[in-house]
Amino acid sequence: MKSVRWTNALLLAALAFSANGLADPVRAQGGQASDQAQALLEQMTPEERVGQLALVTFTGSSAGETTQVYDLVLNHHVGGVVLQAGNNNFTAEPSTVTDAYQLIVRLQQLEWQGAQPLADPATGQESTRAYIPLFIGISQEGDSAPNDQLLSGLTVLPSQMAIGAAWDPDLSRQVGQVAGMELSALGFNLFFGPSLDVLEDPATTTGPGLGVRTFGGDPYWVGRMGQEYIAGLHAGSQGRMLAIAKYFPGRGSADRPSGEEAATVRKSLEQLKQIELAPFFAVTGNAPSAAAATDGLLLSHIRYQGIQGNIRAITRPVSLDAGALSQIMSLTEFSSWHESGGLIVSDDLGSQAVRRFYDPSGQSFSARLVARDALLAGNDLLFLGNIVSSDAPDNYTTVLRMLEYFVQKYEEDVTFADLVDAAVLRILTAKFELYGGFALETVLTPEDGLAALGQGNLVTFDVARQAATLINPDLEDLDEILPSPPDQDDWLVFLTDTRPATQCSACLDQSVLQVESLPQAILRLYGPLTGGQVNSNRLSAYSLTDLAQILSGGSGLTDLENALLQADWIVISMLDMDSSRPQGGTVQRFLTERQALLRGKNVILFAFNAPYYLDATDISKLTAYYGLYSKSQPFVDVAARLLFQEISPPGSLPVSVPGIGYDLLSATAPDPQQVIELHLDLPAVPTPEAEATPGPTPTLGIQVGETITLRTGVILDKNHRPVPDGTQVRFLYATSGEVPLTGQVDAATTDGIARTTLVIQQPGLMEVRAVSEPAVTSVILQLDITGQGFAVTVVPPTPAMTVMPVEATATPHPVEPTDLERGVPGAGGWLAMVAVLAGMGSLAFWLGRQVVSLRWGIRWALTLSLGGLAAYDYLAFGLAGSATWIAAYGFLGIVGVVTLGAALGFAAGLAWYQASTGKRHDKTDE
């Protein structure tokens, strides 16, 4: 593993050098950039100021003189352009990245051209305007289509959920670094990402909408991964790219996907601070460094219910609600970040969700009013997207009218003008921080840097290998439950969830996960030329579309039916449950409707997307269920190695999976099986060596009244990774000096370690331990405090030790009490009781028969036996106290004597009666 990391590091360094050459632009310091921006702002016209607010899109892959984008950049001074595959901004391979680079160069040259001296035909005087570089933006989230805009020529990076499943912040940094290097080499300087949404509950309807576009469901880890990704992005681009974290304030708990309609999150502000906002805190006011801080926040169109104190009050989309956004931005973490220059960028104002909110009927949508509301709400950059007003023929006309409206309002409304100026000042400051000064040669990147693109696959493979997760069965039962790998004699059928993907409307399909992807990987790794573990003639591959046809009673797929009947292994490659696709839900139907076909076969499912779509019933029919989280070739290769058990899956689920009862909150709690280490930090004393070996250390020179510092070792969660920051730890202490003292100090973890201080209050023996529930076992530090200092003894826990209260010491488990001590007769007591009752019953029977009759003998025997048994049970089990059953035998004796006495008395009375009356009782009578 370490060798792979070193290889990746060397690769990243080489890419950085080749992509950026020797030019390492130094970002202007905040104060200097702000001064430069203020000076430039004072020279700008209202038209130029308003233009800087706009992030526009356009159709096509050229920016010639006849194009609409040519006019928007050259004559209307827009602040930036966003390139999207859906607008056909990119061309087909193999020239995809070259053409993209040339397009970006052309756009920046247009902006520079518009700043050159021009002669006024009327006056003959030359006029100039300042050259302000364009923002060139892109959303390249990883995992290819549909989350990437560029589908070829660059490294296909892993999805964010794959990074989250590896639980390694360093990998997140490496992925960000590759993205920063490659995109900045093309000329992009505005990156929409990473997503910091927290997928708290995948069971909600928004689950399929987020898919793998999130680091996971734990706020701490989402923020931690986001910090490292952003730091990598800045490092890889050498400070020439702005990171715009999305989708602020968080949509992980939304009630529906946000594409078609503005979704709603029902939480109070305090709840949002704990979950949704926590990762954004981590990359703004709480960022550990400037490199890990986001440059901007992409403001989503989510509505919030309850954040303003009234649980019934629902905001407008927060991107368009000044009151709601102001309330959130007033939080200390955000206000300090925003005041220091952080940008607020609106999400696509031309989206269907915004259109439906403003114009449910679809008849009177006004783009200029939407843009105005977005600015008034607090957005700096307005991402206009493909916005079209109801009274405009196209996006281009709509943008022109919006800019004209903004200029008019700027000149008429002082308050509006102030808002524009404040936003433009932040935009200009950000651009000066990117480039230091505005010169075309500084903004453009060298074309020879394109040769280094697409070389980050080692990083992707490293993520793929560490993210791979055995979802079901439990990893601990791996050797007992999973069958042996396929061999040459086995028949394998592969069913694959394919997804068409094209770079442009006229381009060929560039799907990453093809029907033959996994079988070809297996033949490459285990086929006749590489060990011969499988026979190529025994492999067959089909799509889920093919499977859906036979489930629906279609004809012409006899080969698939026969292959499934003959198969020893059925291997399913699944993406998601998108019901809009023909194969949506096919896997569930197959597992439900063809159970007889699955019987006796090994059914393996690889989830190349999110892992939470199947329910418990579906999963119970699988032999093994693996999570891969991404579908590029490195992840397919890892799937092949997992199938043949060449590697073990080291990853852990980064989100809850209801189908297997996996709750992420519980999984990230401290592991109760661990022993928490305790360390004493003392300056100038080699405590680590002393603590490593149990036993007393030499006397240390700290006196009563002074303070000692304690820390735990790294506390691990149930996935054997450091617990999230903020996990609570209690340090318990007890002293045995003149006045016994007990107490506890609460602390929270940072990077898995908790720290605290204690004051030495008196001489004597002090014991300290730590508890982080449910982990309640730790080593014990014993401090023998004297007037000259103290000595430390480390006591490791033993199996006989239990968790002690604050005031107690460890005690062994109690010895099991004997039957006699518990007052229970045991087996011997029961046998003795049976023998006594049998003897006494026999005697009673004999006397009754001899004196009276057979029937009376039986009556006497039963009366004595049942009465004695009832008395025995009452004394042995109904009374408290030790050894009460011994009294039962005495009582049996009393019962026996009384019964026999009664019998004899009865017999004597009967004899007297007979003598006095002259009658005789016949023993044969009743």
Tab-separated table of N, CA, C and O in Angstrom, residues 58 140 223 380 458 593 596 677 682 775 821 900 903:
chain	number	residue	atom	x	y	z
A	58	PHE	N	-24.086	28.494	-23.435
A	58	PHE	CA	-24.373	28.669	-24.861
A	58	PHE	C	-24.353	27.298	-25.510
A	58	PHE	O	-23.878	26.309	-24.936
A	140	GLN	N	-17.537	18.518	-12.827
A	140	GLN	CA	-16.915	17.243	-13.188
A	140	GLN	C	-16.803	16.428	-11.894
A	140	GLN	O	-15.793	16.432	-11.210
A	223	GLY	N	-17.485	16.451	5.838
A	223	GLY	CA	-16.680	17.667	5.934
A	223	GLY	C	-15.201	17.393	5.822
A	223	GLY	O	-14.461	18.148	5.179
A	380	ASP	N	-23.911	36.348	-5.288
A	380	ASP	CA	-22.946	37.208	-5.978
A	380	ASP	C	-22.905	36.898	-7.465
A	380	ASP	O	-23.063	37.788	-8.307
A	458	LEU	N	-3.922	5.398	-11.606
A	458	LEU	CA	-3.421	4.727	-10.408
A	458	LEU	C	-4.157	5.221	-9.166
A	458	LEU	O	-4.442	4.452	-8.249
A	593	GLU	N	-39.427	-12.945	-9.170
A	593	GLU	CA	-40.234	-13.769	-10.063
A	593	GLU	C	-39.541	-15.049	-10.507
A	593	GLU	O	-40.215	-15.974	-10.975
A	596	ALA	N	-37.113	-19.879	-8.348
A	596	ALA	CA	-36.794	-21.271	-8.638
A	596	ALA	C	-35.542	-21.377	-9.515
A	596	ALA	O	-34.735	-22.316	-9.363
A	677	GLU	N	-6.535	3.270	25.088
A	677	GLU	CA	-5.222	3.569	25.652
A	677	GLU	C	-5.259	4.914	26.368
A	677	GLU	O	-6.017	5.809	26.006
A	682	LEU	N	3.949	14.699	29.544
A	682	LEU	CA	4.781	15.516	30.435
A	682	LEU	C	5.958	16.061	29.648
A	682	LEU	O	6.683	15.306	29.008
A	775	ALA	N	-17.776	2.022	24.399
A	775	ALA	CA	-16.464	1.476	24.766
A	775	ALA	C	-16.168	1.887	26.204
A	775	ALA	O	-15.978	3.072	26.485
A	821	GLU	N	-26.050	-21.924	49.142
A	821	GLU	CA	-26.038	-20.488	49.409
A	821	GLU	C	-27.226	-19.784	48.778
A	821	GLU	O	-27.701	-18.772	49.284
A	900	LEU	N	-49.521	-40.156	60.687
A	900	LEU	CA	-49.563	-41.505	61.282
A	900	LEU	C	-50.332	-41.498	62.594
A	900	LEU	O	-51.110	-42.436	62.902
A	903	ALA	N	-53.884	-41.476	61.856
A	903	ALA	CA	-54.328	-42.789	61.376
A	903	ALA	C	-54.501	-43.766	62.531
A	903	ALA	O	-55.492	-44.516	62.618
